[in-house]
mmCIF file of C-alpha atoms in Angstrom:
data_model
loop_
_atom_site.group_PDB
_atom_site.id
_atom_site.type_symbol
_atom_site.label_atom_id
_atom_site.label_comp_id
_atom_site.label_asym_id
_atom_site.label_seq_id
_atom_site.Cartn_x
_atom_site.Cartn_y
_atom_site.Cartn_z
ATOM 1 C CA MET A 201 -65.490 -72.148 23.749
ATOM 2 C CA GLY A 202 -63.088 -72.996 26.517
ATOM 3 C CA LYS A 203 -61.700 -70.639 29.089
ATOM 4 C CA ILE A 204 -60.211 -67.475 27.743
ATOM 5 C CA ARG A 205 -56.454 -67.537 28.132
ATOM 6 C CA VAL A 206 -55.299 -64.277 29.653
ATOM 7 C CA VAL A 207 -51.675 -63.187 30.091
ATOM 8 C CA HIS A 208 -51.096 -60.483 32.681
ATOM 9 C CA TYR A 209 -48.266 -57.974 32.370
ATOM 10 C CA LEU A 210 -46.937 -56.349 35.591
ATOM 11 C CA ASN A 211 -43.885 -54.253 36.503
ATOM 12 C CA GLN A 212 -41.330 -55.313 39.090
ATOM 13 C CA PHE A 213 -43.212 -53.735 41.973
ATOM 14 C CA PHE A 214 -46.644 -55.250 41.387
ATOM 15 C CA GLY A 215 -44.908 -58.459 40.215
ATOM 16 C CA GLN A 216 -43.453 -58.760 43.672
ATOM 17 C CA ILE A 217 -39.824 -58.695 42.607
ATOM 18 C CA GLY A 218 -38.961 -55.410 44.315
ATOM 19 C CA GLY A 219 -39.051 -51.663 44.368
ATOM 20 C CA GLU A 220 -37.096 -49.012 42.537
ATOM 21 C CA ASP A 221 -33.835 -50.856 43.140
ATOM 22 C CA LYS A 222 -35.215 -53.704 40.942
ATOM 23 C CA ALA A 223 -36.528 -51.459 38.193
ATOM 24 C CA GLY A 224 -33.745 -52.604 35.921
ATOM 25 C CA VAL A 225 -34.687 -56.324 35.886
ATOM 26 C CA GLY A 226 -35.356 -57.922 32.490
ATOM 27 C CA PRO A 227 -38.504 -59.750 31.497
ATOM 28 C CA GLN A 228 -39.524 -62.998 33.165
ATOM 29 C CA VAL A 229 -42.558 -65.312 33.212
ATOM 30 C CA LYS A 230 -44.357 -66.734 36.185
ATOM 31 C CA GLU A 231 -47.041 -69.371 35.828
ATOM 32 C CA GLY A 232 -50.514 -68.258 36.885
ATOM 33 C CA PRO A 233 -51.493 -65.052 38.596
ATOM 34 C CA VAL A 234 -49.202 -62.883 40.684
ATOM 35 C CA GLY A 235 -50.064 -59.949 43.042
ATOM 36 C CA PRO A 236 -53.079 -58.091 41.547
ATOM 37 C CA GLY A 237 -53.447 -61.085 39.197
ATOM 38 C CA THR A 238 -55.208 -62.923 42.002
ATOM 39 C CA ALA A 239 -57.952 -60.351 42.032
ATOM 40 C CA LEU A 240 -57.956 -60.405 38.253
ATOM 41 C CA GLN A 241 -58.478 -64.197 38.302
ATOM 42 C CA GLN A 242 -61.362 -63.808 40.738
ATOM 43 C CA ALA A 243 -63.016 -61.207 38.511
ATOM 44 C CA LEU A 244 -62.585 -63.379 35.390
ATOM 45 C CA GLY A 245 -64.350 -66.156 37.263
ATOM 46 C CA GLU A 246 -65.070 -69.296 35.306
ATOM 47 C CA GLU A 247 -64.797 -67.584 31.927
ATOM 48 C CA GLY A 248 -61.102 -66.759 31.891
ATOM 49 C CA GLU A 249 -57.816 -68.016 33.261
ATOM 50 C CA VAL A 250 -54.679 -66.033 34.083
ATOM 51 C CA VAL A 251 -52.348 -68.535 32.487
ATOM 52 C CA ALA A 252 -49.165 -66.583 33.072
ATOM 53 C CA THR A 253 -47.759 -63.335 34.372
ATOM 54 C CA VAL A 254 -45.030 -61.572 32.504
ATOM 55 C CA ILE A 255 -43.009 -59.192 34.706
ATOM 56 C CA CYS A 256 -40.449 -56.637 33.682
ATOM 57 C CA GLY A 257 -38.699 -53.722 35.444
ATOM 58 C CA ASP A 258 -39.929 -50.312 34.408
ATOM 59 C CA ASN A 259 -36.429 -48.979 33.715
ATOM 60 C CA TYR A 260 -35.560 -52.007 31.656
ATOM 61 C CA VAL A 261 -38.485 -51.200 29.342
ATOM 62 C CA ALA A 262 -37.871 -47.471 29.338
ATOM 63 C CA ASP A 263 -34.179 -47.793 28.563
ATOM 64 C CA ASN A 264 -34.335 -50.464 25.906
ATOM 65 C CA LEU A 265 -37.856 -49.959 24.517
ATOM 66 C CA ASP A 266 -37.482 -51.796 21.213
ATOM 67 C CA ARG A 267 -35.466 -54.712 22.669
ATOM 68 C CA ALA A 268 -37.778 -55.017 25.682
ATOM 69 C CA LYS A 269 -40.865 -54.978 23.452
ATOM 70 C CA ARG A 270 -39.467 -57.778 21.294
ATOM 71 C CA GLU A 271 -38.456 -59.928 24.285
ATOM 72 C CA ILE A 272 -41.730 -59.459 26.146
ATOM 73 C CA LEU A 273 -43.767 -59.966 22.977
ATOM 74 C CA GLU A 274 -42.029 -63.358 22.529
ATOM 75 C CA LEU A 275 -42.722 -64.419 26.097
ATOM 76 C CA ILE A 276 -46.364 -63.499 25.715
ATOM 77 C CA ARG A 277 -46.654 -65.220 22.310
ATOM 78 C CA ARG A 278 -45.417 -68.555 23.761
ATOM 79 C CA GLN A 279 -48.405 -68.561 26.154
ATOM 80 C CA LYS A 280 -50.800 -68.692 23.132
ATOM 81 C CA PRO A 281 -53.044 -66.079 24.827
ATOM 82 C CA ASP A 282 -56.525 -64.959 23.768
ATOM 83 C CA ALA A 283 -56.050 -61.623 25.529
ATOM 84 C CA LEU A 284 -53.590 -59.475 27.413
ATOM 85 C CA VAL A 285 -54.226 -57.433 30.553
ATOM 86 C CA ALA A 286 -51.504 -54.881 31.379
ATOM 87 C CA GLY A 287 -51.384 -53.198 34.800
ATOM 88 C CA PRO A 288 -53.274 -51.225 36.094
ATOM 89 C CA ALA A 289 -50.496 -48.623 36.185
ATOM 90 C CA PHE A 290 -52.534 -45.860 37.904
ATOM 91 C CA ASN A 291 -50.491 -42.632 37.617
ATOM 92 C CA ALA A 292 -47.023 -44.377 37.302
ATOM 93 C CA GLY A 293 -45.627 -42.832 34.108
ATOM 94 C CA ARG A 294 -42.931 -45.403 33.234
ATOM 95 C CA TYR A 295 -45.253 -48.265 34.080
ATOM 96 C CA GLY A 296 -48.128 -46.797 32.106
ATOM 97 C CA THR A 297 -45.906 -46.165 29.067
ATOM 98 C CA ALA A 298 -44.591 -49.743 29.325
ATOM 99 C CA CYS A 299 -48.170 -51.178 29.502
ATOM 100 C CA GLY A 300 -49.132 -49.117 26.465
ATOM 101 C CA ALA A 301 -46.057 -49.936 24.391
ATOM 102 C CA ILE A 302 -46.293 -53.683 25.110
ATOM 103 C CA GLY A 303 -50.086 -53.608 24.591
ATOM 104 C CA GLN A 304 -49.696 -51.893 21.280
ATOM 105 C CA ALA A 305 -47.120 -54.465 20.106
ATOM 106 C CA VAL A 306 -49.294 -57.375 21.251
ATOM 107 C CA ALA A 307 -52.385 -55.911 19.641
ATOM 108 C CA GLU A 308 -50.549 -55.389 16.402
ATOM 109 C CA GLU A 309 -48.444 -58.565 16.247
ATOM 110 C CA LEU A 310 -50.782 -61.079 17.888
ATOM 111 C CA GLY A 311 -54.040 -59.479 16.979
ATOM 112 C CA ILE A 312 -55.613 -60.173 20.348
ATOM 113 C CA PRO A 313 -57.565 -57.769 22.652
ATOM 114 C CA VAL A 314 -55.539 -55.737 25.109
ATOM 115 C CA VAL A 315 -56.867 -53.911 28.175
ATOM 116 C CA SER A 316 -54.831 -51.767 30.510
ATOM 117 C CA GLY A 317 -55.808 -49.399 33.337
ATOM 118 C CA MET A 318 -54.418 -45.939 33.983
ATOM 119 C CA TYR A 319 -55.193 -42.624 35.606
ATOM 120 C CA GLU A 320 -56.306 -40.190 32.940
ATOM 121 C CA GLU A 321 -53.184 -38.092 33.226
ATOM 122 C CA ASN A 322 -50.720 -40.969 32.925
ATOM 123 C CA PRO A 323 -48.508 -40.075 29.946
ATOM 124 C CA GLY A 324 -49.177 -43.633 28.658
ATOM 125 C CA VAL A 325 -52.818 -42.644 27.999
ATOM 126 C CA ASP A 326 -52.177 -40.055 25.269
ATOM 127 C CA LEU A 327 -49.483 -42.203 23.751
ATOM 128 C CA TYR A 328 -51.503 -45.441 23.438
ATOM 129 C CA ARG A 329 -55.267 -44.703 23.893
ATOM 130 C CA LYS A 330 -55.766 -45.203 20.184
ATOM 131 C CA ASP A 331 -54.102 -48.595 20.150
ATOM 132 C CA ILE A 332 -55.528 -50.349 23.222
ATOM 133 C CA TYR A 333 -58.415 -50.041 25.685
ATOM 134 C CA ILE A 334 -57.318 -48.152 28.773
ATOM 135 C CA VAL A 335 -59.780 -48.414 31.732
ATOM 136 C CA SER A 336 -59.969 -45.182 33.715
ATOM 137 C CA THR A 337 -58.510 -45.647 37.253
ATOM 138 C CA LEU A 338 -57.682 -43.583 40.285
ATOM 139 C CA ASP A 339 -54.175 -42.154 40.519
ATOM 140 C CA SER A 340 -52.816 -44.724 42.965
ATOM 141 C CA ALA A 341 -53.103 -48.405 43.965
ATOM 142 C CA ARG A 342 -56.000 -47.514 46.318
ATOM 143 C CA GLY A 343 -58.043 -47.704 43.100
ATOM 144 C CA MET A 344 -57.133 -51.325 42.544
ATOM 145 C CA ARG A 345 -60.453 -52.663 43.829
ATOM 146 C CA GLN A 346 -62.491 -50.754 41.285
ATOM 147 C CA ALA A 347 -59.914 -51.110 38.391
ATOM 148 C CA ILE A 348 -59.600 -54.879 38.326
ATOM 149 C CA PRO A 349 -63.301 -55.847 37.897
ATOM 150 C CA ALA A 350 -63.731 -53.165 35.205
ATOM 151 C CA MET A 351 -60.637 -54.375 33.325
ATOM 152 C CA ALA A 352 -61.730 -58.023 33.655
ATOM 153 C CA ALA A 353 -65.285 -57.202 32.384
ATOM 154 C CA LEU A 354 -63.973 -55.361 29.386
ATOM 155 C CA VAL A 355 -61.374 -57.949 28.437
ATOM 156 C CA LEU A 356 -64.004 -60.727 28.618
ATOM 157 C CA LYS A 357 -66.338 -58.730 26.379
ATOM 158 C CA LEU A 358 -63.591 -58.117 23.862
ATOM 159 C CA ALA A 359 -62.409 -61.743 23.890
ATOM 160 C CA ARG A 360 -65.991 -62.938 23.310
ATOM 161 C CA GLY A 361 -66.209 -60.553 20.370
ATOM 162 C CA GLU A 362 -69.086 -58.606 21.858
ATOM 163 C CA GLU A 363 -69.843 -55.044 20.851
ATOM 164 C CA ILE A 364 -68.095 -52.506 23.035
ATOM 165 C CA GLY A 365 -70.217 -49.581 24.187
ATOM 166 C CA SER A 366 -69.196 -45.944 24.683
ATOM 167 C CA PRO A 367 -66.289 -45.023 26.940
ATOM 168 C CA ALA A 368 -68.650 -43.763 29.611
ATOM 169 C CA ALA A 369 -70.752 -46.965 29.536
ATOM 170 C CA GLU A 370 -67.737 -49.315 29.629
ATOM 171 C CA GLY A 371 -65.375 -47.276 31.817
ATOM 172 C CA TYR A 372 -62.477 -46.872 29.413
ATOM 173 C CA LEU A 373 -60.781 -43.609 28.416
ATOM 174 C CA PRO A 374 -62.030 -42.212 25.077
ATOM 175 C CA ARG A 375 -60.013 -43.496 22.067
ATOM 176 C CA GLY A 376 -60.954 -40.757 19.667
ATOM 177 C CA ILE A 377 -63.238 -43.021 17.693
ATOM 178 C CA ARG A 378 -66.518 -41.667 16.362
ATOM 179 C CA ARG A 379 -69.306 -44.032 15.475
ATOM 180 C CA ASN A 380 -72.594 -43.287 13.725
ATOM 181 C CA ARG A 381 -75.763 -44.012 15.609
ATOM 182 C CA PHE A 382 -79.451 -43.342 15.210
ATOM 183 C CA ALA A 383 -80.902 -40.790 17.615
ATOM 184 C CA GLN A 384 -84.533 -40.289 18.460
ATOM 185 C CA GLU A 385 -84.241 -36.485 18.374
ATOM 186 C CA ILE A 386 -82.604 -34.332 15.763
ATOM 187 C CA GLY A 387 -79.433 -32.426 16.639
ATOM 188 C CA ALA A 388 -81.243 -29.114 17.101
ATOM 189 C CA GLU A 389 -83.581 -30.572 19.690
ATOM 190 C CA ARG A 390 -80.697 -32.235 21.573
ATOM 191 C CA ALA A 391 -78.651 -28.987 21.464
ATOM 192 C CA VAL A 392 -81.512 -26.904 22.795
ATOM 193 C CA LYS A 393 -82.151 -29.398 25.568
ATOM 194 C CA MET A 394 -78.508 -29.178 26.533
ATOM 195 C CA LEU A 395 -78.630 -25.371 26.504
ATOM 196 C CA VAL A 396 -81.761 -25.332 28.712
ATOM 197 C CA ALA A 397 -80.113 -27.738 31.163
ATOM 198 C CA LYS A 398 -77.045 -25.537 31.179
ATOM 199 C CA LEU A 399 -79.098 -22.362 31.850
ATOM 200 C CA LYS A 400 -80.906 -24.159 34.680
ATOM 201 C CA GLY A 401 -77.572 -25.185 36.133
ATOM 202 C CA GLU A 402 -78.385 -28.919 35.537
ATOM 203 C CA SER A 403 -75.929 -31.440 34.352
ATOM 204 C CA PHE A 404 -75.723 -32.482 30.709
ATOM 205 C CA THR A 405 -73.382 -34.502 28.603
ATOM 206 C CA THR A 406 -71.809 -32.900 25.542
ATOM 207 C CA GLU A 407 -71.729 -34.911 22.339
ATOM 208 C CA LEU A 408 -68.527 -33.226 21.230
ATOM 209 C CA PRO A 409 -66.033 -32.498 23.947
ATOM 210 C CA MET A 410 -63.677 -29.630 23.132
ATOM 211 C CA PRO A 411 -59.961 -30.231 23.259
ATOM 212 C CA ASP A 412 -58.116 -28.666 26.205
ATOM 213 C CA PHE A 413 -56.310 -25.518 25.052
ATOM 214 C CA ASP A 414 -53.437 -24.399 27.183
ATOM 215 C CA ARG A 415 -52.915 -20.791 28.229
ATOM 216 C CA VAL A 416 -49.633 -18.875 28.161
ATOM 217 C CA LEU A 417 -48.645 -15.714 29.911
ATOM 218 C CA PRO A 418 -48.385 -12.762 27.512
ATOM 219 C CA ASN A 419 -44.894 -11.812 26.548
ATOM 220 C CA PRO A 420 -43.671 -8.320 27.477
ATOM 221 C CA PRO A 421 -44.220 -5.741 24.739
ATOM 222 C CA VAL A 422 -41.646 -4.961 22.105
ATOM 223 C CA ALA A 423 -39.574 -2.074 23.498
ATOM 224 C CA ASP A 424 -38.270 -0.529 20.355
ATOM 225 C CA LEU A 425 -39.886 -1.371 17.022
ATOM 226 C CA ARG A 426 -37.102 0.299 15.043
ATOM 227 C CA LYS A 427 -34.654 -2.314 16.314
ATOM 228 C CA ALA A 428 -37.103 -5.230 16.141
ATOM 229 C CA THR A 429 -37.032 -8.063 13.623
ATOM 230 C CA ILE A 430 -40.591 -9.157 12.876
ATOM 231 C CA ALA A 431 -41.526 -12.524 11.370
ATOM 232 C CA LEU A 432 -44.702 -13.468 9.456
ATOM 233 C CA VAL A 433 -46.460 -16.766 10.236
ATOM 234 C CA THR A 434 -49.829 -17.847 8.842
ATOM 235 C CA SER A 435 -52.385 -20.592 9.159
ATOM 236 C CA GLY A 436 -54.023 -19.271 6.017
ATOM 237 C CA GLY A 437 -52.176 -21.595 3.700
ATOM 238 C CA ILE A 438 -50.078 -19.129 1.675
ATOM 239 C CA VAL A 439 -47.425 -21.211 -0.095
ATOM 240 C CA PRO A 440 -45.023 -20.706 -3.088
ATOM 241 C CA LYS A 441 -46.916 -21.387 -6.359
ATOM 242 C CA GLY A 442 -47.359 -25.095 -6.828
ATOM 243 C CA ASN A 443 -47.352 -25.926 -3.084
ATOM 244 C CA PRO A 444 -43.937 -27.524 -3.185
ATOM 245 C CA ASP A 445 -44.262 -29.257 0.260
ATOM 246 C CA ARG A 446 -47.793 -30.414 -0.639
ATOM 247 C CA ILE A 447 -49.261 -29.068 2.589
ATOM 248 C CA GLU A 448 -52.683 -30.677 2.864
ATOM 249 C CA SER A 449 -55.730 -28.507 2.193
ATOM 250 C CA SER A 450 -57.253 -29.818 5.400
ATOM 251 C CA SER A 451 -56.015 -31.664 8.467
ATOM 252 C CA ALA A 452 -52.473 -30.465 7.738
ATOM 253 C CA SER A 453 -49.666 -32.713 8.917
ATOM 254 C CA LYS A 454 -46.898 -30.212 8.316
ATOM 255 C CA TYR A 455 -45.911 -26.613 7.857
ATOM 256 C CA GLY A 456 -43.555 -24.875 5.389
ATOM 257 C CA LYS A 457 -40.689 -22.492 5.880
ATOM 258 C CA TYR A 458 -40.250 -20.312 2.812
ATOM 259 C CA SER A 459 -37.762 -17.633 1.853
ATOM 260 C CA LEU A 460 -38.984 -14.137 1.243
ATOM 261 C CA GLU A 461 -35.715 -13.054 -0.338
ATOM 262 C CA GLY A 462 -36.255 -11.156 -3.548
ATOM 263 C CA PHE A 463 -40.026 -10.713 -2.968
ATOM 264 C CA THR A 464 -41.499 -7.296 -2.263
ATOM 265 C CA ASP A 465 -45.043 -8.220 -3.114
ATOM 266 C CA LEU A 466 -46.855 -11.568 -3.358
ATOM 267 C CA THR A 467 -48.530 -12.143 -6.718
ATOM 268 C CA PRO A 468 -50.566 -14.911 -8.396
ATOM 269 C CA GLU A 469 -47.481 -15.771 -10.366
ATOM 270 C CA THR A 470 -45.385 -16.512 -7.280
ATOM 271 C CA HIS A 471 -47.710 -17.596 -4.495
ATOM 272 C CA GLN A 472 -51.135 -19.165 -3.814
ATOM 273 C CA THR A 473 -53.169 -20.565 -1.010
ATOM 274 C CA ALA A 474 -53.259 -24.288 -0.210
ATOM 275 C CA HIS A 475 -56.154 -23.827 2.254
ATOM 276 C CA GLY A 476 -59.226 -25.857 1.481
ATOM 277 C CA GLY A 477 -61.525 -24.262 4.044
ATOM 278 C CA TYR A 478 -62.323 -20.882 2.468
ATOM 279 C CA ASP A 479 -62.959 -19.543 -1.010
ATOM 280 C CA PRO A 480 -59.404 -19.261 -2.352
ATOM 281 C CA VAL A 481 -60.210 -16.714 -5.159
ATOM 282 C CA TYR A 482 -59.227 -13.568 -3.232
ATOM 283 C CA ALA A 483 -56.059 -15.074 -1.672
ATOM 284 C CA ASN A 484 -54.967 -16.405 -5.047
ATOM 285 C CA GLN A 485 -55.572 -13.010 -6.711
ATOM 286 C CA ASP A 486 -53.382 -11.252 -4.116
ATOM 287 C CA PRO A 487 -51.757 -13.389 -1.441
ATOM 288 C CA ASP A 488 -50.833 -10.190 0.493
ATOM 289 C CA ARG A 489 -54.499 -10.248 1.556
ATOM 290 C CA VAL A 490 -53.494 -13.119 3.890
ATOM 291 C CA LEU A 491 -49.688 -12.587 4.321
ATOM 292 C CA PRO A 492 -49.069 -8.835 4.255
ATOM 293 C CA LEU A 493 -45.601 -8.808 2.742
ATOM 294 C CA ASP A 494 -46.056 -5.591 0.654
ATOM 295 C CA VAL A 495 -46.879 -3.566 3.719
ATOM 296 C CA MET A 496 -44.104 -5.069 5.789
ATOM 297 C CA ARG A 497 -41.554 -4.198 3.100
ATOM 298 C CA ASP A 498 -42.764 -0.627 3.134
ATOM 299 C CA LEU A 499 -42.562 -0.443 6.923
ATOM 300 C CA VAL A 500 -38.983 -1.701 6.862
ATOM 301 C CA ALA A 501 -38.050 0.671 4.100
ATOM 302 C CA GLU A 502 -39.482 3.586 6.086
ATOM 303 C CA GLY A 503 -37.593 2.537 9.211
ATOM 304 C CA VAL A 504 -40.771 1.883 11.201
ATOM 305 C CA ILE A 505 -39.561 -1.633 11.984
ATOM 306 C CA GLY A 506 -35.945 -2.791 12.140
ATOM 307 C CA GLY A 507 -36.300 -5.743 9.803
ATOM 308 C CA LEU A 508 -38.416 -8.501 8.411
ATOM 309 C CA HIS A 509 -37.324 -12.105 9.117
ATOM 310 C CA PRO A 510 -36.137 -13.520 5.727
ATOM 311 C CA TYR A 511 -38.466 -16.522 5.988
ATOM 312 C CA TYR A 512 -42.161 -16.959 6.594
ATOM 313 C CA TYR A 513 -43.893 -19.997 7.931
ATOM 314 C CA ALA A 514 -47.208 -21.374 6.711
ATOM 315 C CA THR A 515 -49.646 -24.160 7.379
ATOM 316 C CA VAL A 516 -53.291 -24.773 6.733
ATOM 317 C CA GLY A 517 -55.578 -24.221 9.721
ATOM 318 C CA ASN A 518 -58.471 -26.309 8.521
ATOM 319 C CA GLY A 519 -59.563 -29.219 10.668
ATOM 320 C CA THR A 520 -55.905 -29.460 11.774
ATOM 321 C CA SER A 521 -55.631 -31.221 15.082
ATOM 322 C CA VAL A 522 -54.683 -29.297 18.124
ATOM 323 C CA ALA A 523 -51.809 -31.743 18.708
ATOM 324 C CA ASN A 524 -50.342 -31.088 15.235
ATOM 325 C CA ALA A 525 -50.891 -27.333 15.542
ATOM 326 C CA ALA A 526 -49.183 -27.227 18.921
ATOM 327 C CA SER A 527 -46.171 -29.139 17.570
ATOM 328 C CA PHE A 528 -45.891 -26.882 14.482
ATOM 329 C CA GLY A 529 -46.039 -23.883 16.807
ATOM 330 C CA ALA A 530 -43.324 -25.206 19.120
ATOM 331 C CA ALA A 531 -40.981 -26.044 16.200
ATOM 332 C CA ILE A 532 -41.577 -22.641 14.471
ATOM 333 C CA ALA A 533 -41.117 -20.759 17.762
ATOM 334 C CA ALA A 534 -37.805 -22.582 18.406
ATOM 335 C CA ASP A 535 -36.586 -21.682 14.926
ATOM 336 C CA LEU A 536 -37.620 -18.051 15.290
ATOM 337 C CA LYS A 537 -35.923 -17.720 18.639
ATOM 338 C CA GLU A 538 -32.683 -19.229 17.270
ATOM 339 C CA ALA A 539 -32.814 -16.642 14.418
ATOM 340 C CA GLY A 540 -33.150 -13.777 16.970
ATOM 341 C CA VAL A 541 -36.630 -12.735 15.838
ATOM 342 C CA THR A 542 -38.195 -10.154 18.213
ATOM 343 C CA ALA A 543 -41.877 -10.620 17.520
ATOM 344 C CA VAL A 544 -44.300 -12.355 15.182
ATOM 345 C CA ILE A 545 -47.438 -11.324 13.319
ATOM 346 C CA LEU A 546 -49.591 -14.376 12.893
ATOM 347 C CA THR A 547 -52.342 -14.127 10.377
ATOM 348 C CA SER A 548 -55.242 -16.532 10.253
ATOM 349 C CA THR A 549 -58.279 -16.698 7.985
ATOM 350 C CA MET B 298 -54.612 -11.026 13.228
ATOM 351 C CA CYS B 299 -57.776 -12.971 12.618
ATOM 352 C CA THR B 300 -61.352 -12.765 11.417
ATOM 353 C CA VAL B 301 -63.050 -15.136 13.855
ATOM 354 C CA VAL B 302 -62.032 -13.540 17.148
ATOM 355 C CA PRO B 303 -63.813 -16.154 19.342
ATOM 356 C CA ILE B 304 -61.471 -18.829 17.792
ATOM 357 C CA SER B 305 -58.382 -16.861 18.720
ATOM 358 C CA LEU B 306 -59.785 -16.403 22.220
ATOM 359 C CA THR B 307 -60.529 -20.132 22.499
ATOM 360 C CA VAL B 308 -57.020 -21.224 21.431
ATOM 361 C CA GLY B 309 -55.419 -18.758 23.799
ATOM 362 C CA ALA B 310 -53.903 -15.922 21.711
ATOM 363 C CA ASN B 311 -52.915 -13.013 23.950
ATOM 364 C CA ARG B 312 -52.858 -10.064 21.496
ATOM 365 C CA ILE B 313 -55.698 -10.242 19.013
ATOM 366 C CA VAL B 314 -56.378 -7.809 16.170
ATOM 367 C CA PRO B 315 -59.706 -8.368 14.350
ATOM 368 C CA ALA B 316 -59.386 -8.608 10.557
ATOM 369 C CA VAL B 317 -61.608 -8.057 7.570
ATOM 370 C CA ALA B 318 -63.125 -11.356 6.365
ATOM 371 C CA ILE B 319 -62.241 -15.068 6.266
ATOM 372 C CA PRO B 320 -61.137 -15.297 2.607
ATOM 373 C CA HIS B 321 -59.299 -11.926 2.764
ATOM 374 C CA PRO B 322 -58.374 -11.062 6.344
ATOM 375 C CA LEU B 323 -55.970 -8.308 5.319
ATOM 376 C CA GLY B 324 -57.647 -6.963 2.242
ATOM 377 C CA ASN B 325 -60.917 -6.045 0.619
ATOM 378 C CA PRO B 326 -61.306 -6.894 -3.008
ATOM 379 C CA GLU B 327 -64.035 -4.321 -3.441
ATOM 380 C CA LEU B 328 -61.674 -1.464 -2.853
ATOM 381 C CA PRO B 329 -59.335 0.009 -5.522
ATOM 382 C CA PRO B 330 -55.785 -1.365 -5.103
ATOM 383 C CA ALA B 331 -54.308 1.735 -3.437
ATOM 384 C CA GLU B 332 -57.141 1.939 -0.886
ATOM 385 C CA GLU B 333 -56.946 -1.777 -0.227
ATOM 386 C CA LYS B 334 -53.265 -1.494 0.502
ATOM 387 C CA ALA B 335 -53.912 1.491 2.833
ATOM 388 C CA LEU B 336 -56.444 -0.648 4.664
ATOM 389 C CA ARG B 337 -53.918 -3.460 5.001
ATOM 390 C CA ARG B 338 -51.331 -1.001 6.283
ATOM 391 C CA ARG B 339 -53.793 0.277 8.986
ATOM 392 C CA LEU B 340 -54.404 -3.272 10.113
ATOM 393 C CA VAL B 341 -50.674 -4.160 10.275
ATOM 394 C CA GLU B 342 -49.910 -0.934 12.136
ATOM 395 C CA LYS B 343 -52.628 -1.886 14.646
ATOM 396 C CA ALA B 344 -50.858 -5.276 15.112
ATOM 397 C CA LEU B 345 -47.559 -3.482 15.629
ATOM 398 C CA LYS B 346 -49.168 -1.306 18.198
ATOM 399 C CA ALA B 347 -50.568 -4.396 19.934
ATOM 400 C CA LEU B 348 -47.110 -5.869 20.016
ATOM 401 C CA GLN B 349 -45.847 -2.668 21.794
ATOM 402 C CA THR B 350 -48.653 -2.767 24.337
ATOM 403 C CA GLU B 351 -48.343 -4.380 27.768
ATOM 404 C CA VAL B 352 -51.181 -6.781 28.354
ATOM 405 C CA GLU B 353 -52.236 -8.690 31.459
ATOM 406 C CA GLY B 354 -54.195 -11.399 29.675
ATOM 407 C CA GLN B 355 -56.035 -12.039 26.459
ATOM 408 C CA THR B 356 -56.696 -8.677 24.813
ATOM 409 C CA VAL B 357 -58.679 -7.898 21.674
ATOM 410 C CA PHE B 358 -57.427 -4.610 20.071
ATOM 411 C CA GLU B 359 -60.598 -3.021 18.654
ATOM 412 C CA ASP B 360 -60.256 0.509 17.242
#
């Protein structure tokens, strides 16, 4: 095959148009490499050619995302490229997001490989890591010298249709893809080896990195329970009978908000669990075992607590992604705050 | 209120009350109904006590 035709996407700064004052300029094409494109061309060597550079201001993309994507996609399409290289954007948020958005559109519409480069905390990484390959870079342009050869090597491999190795081997940020492979040792042996290495203080590589959980400062205690409105929230899947919102039994994509008006006790006739991760028999027999409505009603009647929030919130905590769970939590918390709820009892199974 | 306390600790809950069992965190089907409800009440009261307690960081409210 002939030389691989590569289009390079740059922002106004790296595209040598200007600084922040030029961030509003619209898309334009220059023939051949520009700025870091020269190093990219060198790294591609005889195998690839930077046929054109598409440049656009970061603010232009950020302010008119859909329009900018369409216009830039069209400019790239006309070059009949075999691959797109975008950036590297290092830790520049608008630039990284632009590289990701344009990369995603190109990958989807033109079906060609796309490689970008970003610092791991660039907001463009979480938004687009699933859509395109993003090479891990330092947080500023001083990482250019390492970034460009890594991006060139990866884009050549992709354009040649070669198999792409693990993120660690190829230098790109993990895309959340799991692939089966044969291992020489069974899982138990590998796990024990890791444990032994950990105990010895040696380095080891986990096969299943845990997500990062954030930490929040504890809220001050409830001052006067008799004046407090308490809400019930559960990840145990208690839903009105029939699961009207069709909350998934695992990997939930939503939560439900359900009225408690008229209910003093949850029964098999009115409620059930939608959770697919535990034996549902006991929760279906008496849903109060997961969402303690009967006891809460008693406590309100006795004046121990001021009131019960008239709605409860439920989702299924079973293989549910941390990102989904965090967004449910934020939405539920905003709703509870607006309703003037004092505190929440969250039950999980 | 949860059965698997290490999960609540991992995800960052600040006031944690251990519960009974995964399929029935706030109940015990082996108990007669009145006793089961009394058990549930004790657990909810413990949660209410936790809500009224000043904590510095993650705290598990054992007995």
